PDB file of C-alpha atoms in Angstrom:
ATOM      1  CA  MET A 748      26.190 -13.431  96.146  1.00 38.00           C
ATOM      2  CA  ASP A 749      26.755 -17.029  94.524  1.00 43.00           C
ATOM      3  CA  SER A 750      24.395 -18.406  97.406  1.00 42.00           C
ATOM      4  CA  GLU A 751      21.731 -15.905  96.657  1.00 49.00           C
ATOM      5  CA  ARG A 752      21.515 -16.550  92.797  1.00 47.00           C
ATOM      6  CA  ASN A 753      21.378 -20.760  93.586  1.00 53.00           C
ATOM      7  CA  PRO A 754      19.087 -22.758  95.156  1.00 58.00           C
ATOM      8  CA  SER A 755      19.977 -24.253  98.373  1.00 67.00           C
ATOM      9  CA  GLU A 756      20.970 -28.007  97.415  1.00 75.00           C
ATOM     10  CA  TYR A 757      20.441 -31.208  99.194  1.00 77.00           C
ATOM     11  CA  VAL A 758      20.920 -34.667  99.492  1.00 83.00           C
ATOM     12  CA  VAL A 759      18.503 -37.288  99.944  1.00 84.00           C
ATOM     13  CA  CYS A 760      19.707 -40.850 101.557  1.00 86.00           C
ATOM     14  CA  PHE A 761      17.154 -43.729 101.298  1.00 86.00           C
ATOM     15  CA  LEU A 762      17.872 -46.559 103.777  1.00 81.00           C
ATOM     16  CA  GLY A 763      16.738 -49.696 102.722  1.00 74.00           C
ATOM     17  CA  GLY A 764      18.484 -52.739 103.611  1.00 68.00           C
ATOM     18  CA  SER A 765      21.301 -53.227 101.113  1.00 68.00           C
ATOM     19  CA  GLU A 766      22.545 -50.948  97.942  1.00 63.00           C
ATOM     20  CA  LYS A 767      21.830 -53.528  95.909  1.00 73.00           C
ATOM     21  CA  GLY A 768      18.282 -53.913  96.671  1.00 85.00           C
ATOM     22  CA  LEU A 769      17.745 -49.930  96.326  1.00 89.00           C
ATOM     23  CA  GLU A 770      19.557 -50.395  93.067  1.00 90.00           C
ATOM     24  CA  LEU A 771      17.023 -52.232  91.516  1.00 92.00           C
ATOM     25  CA  PHE A 772      14.872 -49.073  91.911  1.00 93.00           C
ATOM     26  CA  ARG A 773      16.836 -46.357  90.469  1.00 90.00           C
ATOM     27  CA  LEU A 774      14.530 -45.202  87.934  1.00 90.00           C
ATOM     28  CA  GLU A 775      11.686 -44.965  90.722  1.00 93.00           C
ATOM     29  CA  LEU A 776      13.696 -42.957  92.980  1.00 92.00           C
ATOM     30  CA  ASP A 777      14.544 -40.558  90.686  1.00 92.00           C
ATOM     31  CA  LYS A 778      11.182 -40.118  89.623  1.00 92.00           C
ATOM     32  CA  TYR A 779      10.432 -39.862  93.667  1.00 93.00           C
ATOM     33  CA  ILE A 780      12.921 -37.138  94.012  1.00 91.00           C
ATOM     34  CA  GLN A 781      11.784 -35.082  91.125  1.00 90.00           C
ATOM     35  CA  GLY A 782       8.288 -35.179  92.860  1.00 88.00           C
ATOM     36  CA  LEU A 783      10.114 -34.204  96.041  1.00 85.00           C
ATOM     37  CA  LYS A 784      11.614 -31.064  94.041  1.00 82.00           C
ATOM     38  CA  ASN A 785       8.234 -29.913  92.751  1.00 79.00           C
ATOM     39  CA  ASN A 786       6.901 -29.863  96.150  1.00 72.00           C
ATOM     40  CA  MET A 787      10.105 -27.730  97.419  1.00 73.00           C
ATOM     41  CA  SER A 788       9.349 -24.848  94.552  1.00 66.00           C
ATOM     42  CA  CYS A 789       5.705 -24.448  96.326  1.00 60.00           C
ATOM     43  CA  GLU A 790       5.030 -22.025  98.887  1.00 55.00           C
ATOM     44  CA  GLU A 791       7.193 -22.004 102.160  1.00 60.00           C
ATOM     45  CA  SER A 792       4.479 -22.033 104.543  1.00 60.00           C
ATOM     46  CA  GLY A 793       4.316 -25.526 105.946  1.00 69.00           C
ATOM     47  CA  LEU A 794       6.741 -26.872 103.388  1.00 74.00           C
ATOM     48  CA  GLU A 795       8.795 -28.847 106.203  1.00 78.00           C
ATOM     49  CA  ASN A 796       6.003 -30.573 107.281  1.00 81.00           C
ATOM     50  CA  HIS A 797       4.787 -31.304 103.926  1.00 80.00           C
ATOM     51  CA  ILE A 798       8.237 -32.668 102.820  1.00 84.00           C
ATOM     52  CA  LYS A 799       8.387 -34.722 105.915  1.00 86.00           C
ATOM     53  CA  SER A 800       5.115 -36.176 105.111  1.00 86.00           C
ATOM     54  CA  TYR A 801       6.285 -36.887 101.783  1.00 88.00           C
ATOM     55  CA  LEU A 802       9.422 -38.710 102.668  1.00 90.00           C
ATOM     56  CA  SER A 803       8.279 -40.737 105.278  1.00 91.00           C
ATOM     57  CA  SER A 804       6.043 -42.602 102.665  1.00 92.00           C
ATOM     58  CA  TRP A 805       8.690 -43.635 100.095  1.00 93.00           C
ATOM     59  CA  PHE A 806       9.508 -47.154 101.190  1.00 93.00           C
ATOM     60  CA  GLU A 807       5.576 -47.838 100.600  1.00 95.00           C
ATOM     61  CA  ASP A 808       5.273 -45.687  97.261  1.00 95.00           C
ATOM     62  CA  VAL A 809       8.622 -46.848  95.619  1.00 95.00           C
ATOM     63  CA  VAL A 810       9.585 -50.253  96.725  1.00 94.00           C
ATOM     64  CA  CYS A 811       6.407 -52.124  97.855  1.00 95.00           C
ATOM     65  CA  PRO A 812       3.972 -51.939  94.683  1.00 97.00           C
ATOM     66  CA  ILE A 813       5.049 -54.828  93.267  1.00 96.00           C
ATOM     67  CA  GLN A 814       4.650 -56.924  96.279  1.00 96.00           C
ATOM     68  CA  ARG A 815       0.900 -55.704  96.822  1.00 97.00           C
ATOM     69  CA  VAL A 816       0.244 -56.783  93.408  1.00 98.00           C
ATOM     70  CA  VAL A 817       1.671 -60.194  93.755  1.00 97.00           C
ATOM     71  CA  LEU A 818      -0.483 -60.600  97.184  1.00 96.00           C
ATOM     72  CA  LEU A 819      -3.547 -59.121  95.832  1.00 97.00           C
ATOM     73  CA  PHE A 820      -3.269 -61.518  92.253  1.00 98.00           C
ATOM     74  CA  GLN A 821      -1.710 -64.669  93.506  1.00 96.00           C
ATOM     75  CA  GLU A 822      -2.462 -67.225  91.073  1.00 98.00           C
ATOM     76  CA  LYS A 823      -3.949 -64.487  88.735  1.00 98.00           C
ATOM     77  CA  LEU A 824      -0.604 -62.907  88.291  1.00 98.00           C
ATOM     78  CA  THR A 825      -0.054 -65.179  85.308  1.00 98.00           C
ATOM     79  CA  PHE A 826      -2.315 -63.348  83.572  1.00 98.00           C
ATOM     80  CA  LEU A 827      -0.602 -59.778  84.094  1.00 98.00           C
ATOM     81  CA  LEU A 828       2.576 -61.111  83.297  1.00 98.00           C
ATOM     82  CA  HIS A 829       1.511 -62.487  79.925  1.00 97.00           C
ATOM     83  CA  ALA A 830      -0.323 -58.939  79.506  1.00 95.00           C
ATOM     84  CA  ALA A 831       2.938 -57.001  79.869  1.00 95.00           C
ATOM     85  CA  LEU A 832       4.962 -59.228  77.986  1.00 93.00           C
ATOM     86  CA  SER A 833       2.558 -59.361  74.778  1.00 90.00           C
ATOM     87  CA  TYR A 834       2.074 -55.374  75.279  1.00 88.00           C
ATOM     88  CA  THR A 835      -1.773 -56.224  75.290  1.00 90.00           C
ATOM     89  CA  PRO A 836      -3.634 -53.307  77.064  1.00 91.00           C
ATOM     90  CA  VAL A 837      -4.817 -53.604  80.053  1.00 95.00           C
ATOM     91  CA  GLU A 838      -8.374 -51.795  81.581  1.00 96.00           C
ATOM     92  CA  VAL A 839      -8.606 -51.646  85.647  1.00 98.00           C
ATOM     93  CA  LYS A 840     -11.915 -50.892  86.825  1.00 97.00           C
ATOM     94  CA  GLU A 841     -13.628 -50.378  90.103  1.00 95.00           C
ATOM     95  CA  SER A 842     -10.251 -50.235  91.849  1.00 96.00           C
ATOM     96  CA  ASP A 843      -9.107 -47.391  94.191  1.00 96.00           C
ATOM     97  CA  GLU A 844      -6.038 -44.853  92.659  1.00 97.00           C
ATOM     98  CA  LYS A 845      -3.574 -46.519  94.760  1.00 96.00           C
ATOM     99  CA  THR A 846      -4.282 -50.103  93.646  1.00 97.00           C
ATOM    100  CA  LYS A 847      -4.412 -49.394  90.062  1.00 97.00           C
ATOM    101  CA  ARG A 848      -1.330 -47.285  90.086  1.00 97.00           C
ATOM    102  CA  ASP A 849       0.240 -50.385  91.728  1.00 98.00           C
ATOM    103  CA  ILE A 850      -1.020 -52.294  88.565  1.00 98.00           C
ATOM    104  CA  ASN A 851       0.169 -50.015  86.231  1.00 97.00           C
ATOM    105  CA  ARG A 852       3.808 -50.010  87.936  1.00 96.00           C
ATOM    106  CA  PHE A 853       4.117 -53.425  87.751  1.00 97.00           C
ATOM    107  CA  LEU A 854       3.040 -53.900  84.023  1.00 97.00           C
ATOM    108  CA  ASN A 855       5.311 -51.009  83.451  1.00 94.00           C
ATOM    109  CA  VAL A 856       8.479 -52.687  84.979  1.00 95.00           C
ATOM    110  CA  ALA A 857       7.324 -56.184  83.757  1.00 95.00           C
ATOM    111  CA  SER A 858       7.342 -55.030  79.967  1.00 91.00           C
ATOM    112  CA  LEU A 859      10.376 -55.178  77.887  1.00 87.00           C
ATOM    113  CA  GLN A 860      10.410 -51.610  77.057  1.00 76.00           C
ATOM    114  CA  GLY A 861      13.849 -50.078  76.556  1.00 65.00           C
ATOM    115  CA  LEU A 862      15.099 -53.671  76.019  1.00 61.00           C
ATOM    116  CA  ILE A 863      13.676 -54.131  72.430  1.00 62.00           C
ATOM    117  CA  HIS A 864      14.000 -51.955  69.840  1.00 58.00           C
ATOM    118  CA  GLU A 865      11.711 -49.231  70.430  1.00 56.00           C
ATOM    119  CA  GLY A 866      10.169 -49.403  66.484  1.00 57.00           C
ATOM    120  CA  THR A 867       9.574 -53.265  67.139  1.00 56.00           C
ATOM    121  CA  MET A 868       7.699 -51.860  70.462  1.00 55.00           C
ATOM    122  CA  THR A 869       5.552 -49.776  68.901  1.00 61.00           C
ATOM    123  CA  SER A 870       4.681 -51.995  66.108  1.00 60.00           C
ATOM    124  CA  LEU A 871       4.322 -55.149  68.338  1.00 59.00           C
ATOM    125  CA  CYS A 872       1.818 -52.826  70.362  1.00 59.00           C
ATOM    126  CA  MET A 873      -0.407 -51.649  67.479  1.00 62.00           C
ATOM    127  CA  ALA A 874      -0.250 -55.406  66.180  1.00 59.00           C
ATOM    128  CA  MET A 875      -1.796 -56.695  69.591  1.00 59.00           C
ATOM    129  CA  THR A 876      -4.300 -54.179  69.415  1.00 56.00           C
ATOM    130  CA  GLU A 877      -5.511 -54.798  66.015  1.00 58.00           C
ATOM    131  CA  GLU A 878      -5.528 -58.707  66.576  1.00 60.00           C
ATOM    132  CA  GLN A 879      -7.414 -58.644  69.789  1.00 55.00           C
ATOM    133  CA  HIS A 880      -9.435 -55.715  69.547  1.00 55.00           C
ATOM    134  CA  LYS A 881     -10.039 -55.809  73.274  1.00 80.00           C
ATOM    135  CA  SER A 882      -7.998 -54.594  76.344  1.00 90.00           C
ATOM    136  CA  VAL A 883      -7.818 -57.112  79.281  1.00 95.00           C
ATOM    137  CA  VAL A 884      -9.891 -56.215  81.750  1.00 97.00           C
ATOM    138  CA  ILE A 885      -9.277 -56.217  85.420  1.00 98.00           C
ATOM    139  CA  ASP A 886     -12.514 -55.879  87.795  1.00 98.00           C
ATOM    140  CA  CYS A 887     -11.625 -54.973  91.462  1.00 97.00           C
ATOM    141  CA  SER A 888     -15.073 -54.296  92.761  1.00 95.00           C
ATOM    142  CA  SER A 889     -14.390 -57.732  94.795  1.00 92.00           C
ATOM    143  CA  SER A 890     -12.202 -59.025  97.263  1.00 88.00           C
ATOM    144  CA  GLN A 891     -11.007 -61.177  94.337  1.00 92.00           C
ATOM    145  CA  PRO A 892     -10.330 -59.365  91.507  1.00 97.00           C
ATOM    146  CA  GLN A 893     -11.857 -60.618  88.028  1.00 97.00           C
ATOM    147  CA  PHE A 894      -9.486 -60.799  85.079  1.00 98.00           C
ATOM    148  CA  TYR A 895     -11.444 -60.620  81.440  1.00 97.00           C
ATOM    149  CA  ASN A 896     -10.194 -61.314  77.971  1.00 95.00           C
ATOM    150  CA  ALA A 897      -7.044 -62.303  80.075  1.00 96.00           C
ATOM    151  CA  GLY A 898      -4.367 -64.854  78.273  1.00 94.00           C
ATOM    152  CA  SER A 899      -1.280 -66.970  79.640  1.00 96.00           C
ATOM    153  CA  ASN A 900       1.136 -69.497  78.657  1.00 96.00           C
ATOM    154  CA  ARG A 901       3.161 -72.107  80.563  1.00 97.00           C
ATOM    155  CA  PHE A 902       6.189 -69.468  80.690  1.00 98.00           C
ATOM    156  CA  CYS A 903       4.219 -67.051  82.743  1.00 98.00           C
ATOM    157  CA  GLU A 904       2.638 -69.576  84.701  1.00 98.00           C
ATOM    158  CA  GLU A 905       5.989 -70.967  86.094  1.00 98.00           C
ATOM    159  CA  TRP A 906       7.320 -67.568  86.701  1.00 98.00           C
ATOM    160  CA  MET A 907       3.989 -66.523  88.734  1.00 98.00           C
ATOM    161  CA  GLN A 908       5.182 -69.685  90.776  1.00 97.00           C
ATOM    162  CA  ALA A 909       8.138 -67.840  91.089  1.00 96.00           C
ATOM    163  CA  PHE A 910       6.423 -65.225  92.488  1.00 96.00           C
ATOM    164  CA  LEU A 911       4.135 -67.068  95.027  1.00 96.00           C
ATOM    165  CA  ASN A 912       7.503 -68.611  96.470  1.00 93.00           C
ATOM    166  CA  GLY A 913       8.852 -65.631  97.123  1.00 88.00           C
ATOM    167  CA  THR A 914       5.753 -64.355  99.765  1.00 84.00           C
ATOM    168  CA  GLU A 915       7.411 -66.762 102.255  1.00 80.00           C
ATOM    169  CA  GLY A 916       9.926 -64.494 102.879  1.00 74.00           C
ATOM    170  CA  GLY A 917       7.927 -61.377 102.745  1.00 78.00           C
ATOM    171  CA  ASN A 918      11.115 -59.349 100.702  1.00 87.00           C
ATOM    172  CA  PRO A 919       9.906 -56.673  98.712  1.00 90.00           C
ATOM    173  CA  PHE A 920      13.103 -56.419  97.013  1.00 92.00           C
ATOM    174  CA  LEU A 921      13.092 -60.187  96.356  1.00 92.00           C
ATOM    175  CA  PHE A 922       9.703 -59.494  94.047  1.00 95.00           C
ATOM    176  CA  ARG A 923      11.891 -56.906  92.107  1.00 94.00           C
ATOM    177  CA  GLN A 924      14.624 -59.080  91.724  1.00 94.00           C
ATOM    178  CA  VAL A 925      12.407 -61.893  90.318  1.00 96.00           C
ATOM    179  CA  LEU A 926      10.810 -59.643  87.847  1.00 96.00           C
ATOM    180  CA  GLU A 927      13.990 -58.403  86.591  1.00 95.00           C
ATOM    181  CA  ASN A 928      15.094 -61.891  85.948  1.00 96.00           C
ATOM    182  CA  PHE A 929      11.880 -62.558  84.016  1.00 97.00           C
ATOM    183  CA  LYS A 930      12.273 -60.088  81.653  1.00 95.00           C
ATOM    184  CA  LEU A 931      15.748 -61.309  81.451  1.00 95.00           C
ATOM    185  CA  LYS A 932      15.300 -64.937  80.335  1.00 96.00           C
ATOM    186  CA  ALA A 933      12.044 -63.553  78.091  1.00 95.00           C
ATOM    187  CA  ILE A 934      14.930 -61.381  76.037  1.00 93.00           C
ATOM    188  CA  GLN A 935      17.222 -64.456  75.954  1.00 95.00           C
ATOM    189  CA  ASP A 936      14.740 -66.495  74.645  1.00 95.00           C
ATOM    190  CA  THR A 937      13.375 -63.789  72.079  1.00 92.00           C
ATOM    191  CA  ASN A 938      17.450 -63.672  70.957  1.00 92.00           C
ATOM    192  CA  ASN A 939      17.921 -67.282  70.891  1.00 93.00           C
ATOM    193  CA  LEU A 940      14.999 -67.689  68.761  1.00 93.00           C
ATOM    194  CA  LYS A 941      16.054 -64.640  66.467  1.00 90.00           C
ATOM    195  CA  ARG A 942      19.515 -66.869  66.144  1.00 92.00           C
ATOM    196  CA  PHE A 943      17.713 -69.763  65.307  1.00 92.00           C
ATOM    197  CA  ILE A 944      15.733 -67.825  62.584  1.00 92.00           C
ATOM    198  CA  ARG A 945      19.277 -66.705  61.264  1.00 90.00           C
ATOM    199  CA  GLN A 946      20.127 -70.166  60.567  1.00 92.00           C
ATOM    200  CA  ALA A 947      16.984 -71.315  59.383  1.00 92.00           C
ATOM    201  CA  GLU A 948      17.223 -69.275  56.265  1.00 86.00           C
ATOM    202  CA  MET A 949      19.634 -71.741  54.980  1.00 87.00           C
ATOM    203  CA  ASN A 950      19.414 -74.787  57.067  1.00 87.00           C
ATOM    204  CA  HIS A 951      16.319 -76.843  57.262  1.00 85.00           C
ATOM    205  CA  TYR A 952      17.376 -78.906  60.612  1.00 88.00           C
ATOM    206  CA  ALA A 953      17.542 -75.362  61.951  1.00 90.00           C
ATOM    207  CA  LEU A 954      13.936 -74.560  61.310  1.00 92.00           C
ATOM    208  CA  PHE A 955      13.229 -77.832  63.028  1.00 92.00           C
ATOM    209  CA  LYS A 956      15.346 -76.315  66.033  1.00 92.00           C
ATOM    210  CA  CYS A 957      13.318 -73.310  65.755  1.00 93.00           C
ATOM    211  CA  TYR A 958      10.047 -74.945  65.694  1.00 94.00           C
ATOM    212  CA  MET A 959      11.092 -77.091  68.915  1.00 94.00           C
ATOM    213  CA  PHE A 960      12.334 -74.212  70.681  1.00 95.00           C
ATOM    214  CA  LEU A 961       9.249 -72.524  70.183  1.00 94.00           C
ATOM    215  CA  LYS A 962       7.319 -75.799  71.497  1.00 93.00           C
ATOM    216  CA  ASN A 963       9.489 -76.120  74.344  1.00 94.00           C
ATOM    217  CA  CYS A 964      10.084 -72.362  76.114  1.00 95.00           C
ATOM    218  CA  GLY A 965       6.584 -72.165  77.271  1.00 96.00           C
ATOM    219  CA  SER A 966       6.239 -68.966  75.268  1.00 95.00           C
ATOM    220  CA  GLY A 967       5.946 -69.665  71.885  1.00 93.00           C
ATOM    221  CA  ASP A 968       2.951 -67.434  71.034  1.00 90.00           C
ATOM    222  CA  ILE A 969       4.163 -64.061  72.525  1.00 91.00           C
ATOM    223  CA  LEU A 970       8.033 -64.901  71.150  1.00 92.00           C
ATOM    224  CA  LEU A 971       6.518 -65.765  67.338  1.00 91.00           C
ATOM    225  CA  LYS A 972       4.808 -62.323  67.665  1.00 87.00           C
ATOM    226  CA  ILE A 973       7.642 -60.432  68.364  1.00 87.00           C
ATOM    227  CA  VAL A 974      10.017 -61.846  65.889  1.00 87.00           C
ATOM    228  CA  LYS A 975       7.355 -61.834  63.123  1.00 86.00           C
ATOM    229  CA  VAL A 976       7.311 -57.726  63.526  1.00 83.00           C
ATOM    230  CA  GLU A 977      11.132 -57.363  63.646  1.00 80.00           C
ATOM    231  CA  HIS A 978      11.500 -59.801  60.530  1.00 76.00           C
ATOM    232  CA  GLU A 979       8.599 -57.502  58.584  1.00 74.00           C
ATOM    233  CA  GLU A 980      11.220 -55.956  56.033  1.00 65.00           C
ATOM    234  CA  MET A 981      13.266 -59.139  55.689  1.00 78.00           C
ATOM    235  CA  PRO A 982      11.887 -61.495  52.696  1.00 76.00           C
ATOM    236  CA  GLU A 983      14.137 -64.491  53.653  1.00 82.00           C
ATOM    237  CA  ALA A 984      13.515 -64.391  57.728  1.00 85.00           C
ATOM    238  CA  LYS A 985       9.635 -63.693  56.925  1.00 86.00           C
ATOM    239  CA  ASN A 986       9.257 -66.418  54.925  1.00 89.00           C
ATOM    240  CA  VAL A 987      11.065 -68.974  58.276  1.00 91.00           C
ATOM    241  CA  VAL A 988       8.233 -66.957  60.507  1.00 90.00           C
ATOM    242  CA  ALA A 989       5.390 -67.791  58.151  1.00 90.00           C
ATOM    243  CA  VAL A 990       6.407 -71.273  58.095  1.00 91.00           C
ATOM    244  CA  LEU A 991       6.967 -71.512  61.976  1.00 92.00           C
ATOM    245  CA  GLU A 992       3.348 -69.927  62.204  1.00 90.00           C
ATOM    246  CA  GLU A 993       1.798 -72.751  60.233  1.00 90.00           C
ATOM    247  CA  PHE A 994       3.551 -75.334  62.433  1.00 87.00           C
ATOM    248  CA  MET A 995       2.735 -73.817  65.679  1.00 87.00           C
ATOM    249  CA  LYS A 996      -0.713 -73.782  64.776  1.00 84.00           C
ATOM    250  CA  GLU A 997      -1.241 -77.153  63.874  1.00 78.00           C
ATOM    251  CA  ALA A 998       0.600 -78.020  67.460  1.00 67.00           C
ATOM    252  CA  PRO A 999      -1.252 -79.044  70.068  1.00 57.00           C
ATOM    253  CA  ALA A1000      -2.400 -76.021  72.355  1.00 47.00           C
ATOM    254  CA  GLN A1001      -0.513 -77.408  75.543  1.00 43.00           C
ATOM    255  CA  SER A1002       2.659 -77.342  73.568  1.00 43.00           C
ATOM    256  CA  PHE A1003       2.903 -73.306  74.324  1.00 44.00           C
TER     257      PHE A1003
END
């Protein structure tokens, strides 16, 4: 009687080289299996063939999108990394659905969503939209995609090179690991800056350390926006951020 009440249960095993590599894609695999469950709820006719077809493309659909984006954009990947890090909206034009999905997935994975406070992320998205009034536009109408209204900095350029170095081995798991390291470094830099700002509230030398850190980290333009949003309701820290903004405006553009 229990077997009649409860639907059949299945175990799906993904074989992808190493457990550690697949662990990087845990959320994507969970979502992929949810799609499989939705397919199994349809009519029985042709169900087996439909499921086989769905599962046969799991590696291409789940693991390979980041690799495809890196190979598509090459040096221009720096613009995509900057957009993801700064929460700048991205609009993809004249692209097939697969490429558009790949780009959106890359942006979702590369963003700091879930790693910084949700309220900060929402405020930052609003601030970036109000400040720029424009989305980054990617025109895929030709073999070489073109970017419009795009930004970059030294941090993103250095990580772009790390991605390109990974193309030699052709291991799709490596690109995801590089992307996770990219986010980890961005979070570490953000936390270091916030620590310096707390010290600078009482120490002028710490203020100078903040300034030098922003100049040398390669992503001072973005980090300053993040901490500005986070410290909006904290008067002393807000004053420190305002001073840093003035310093950075006077700094040479290449310092970023």
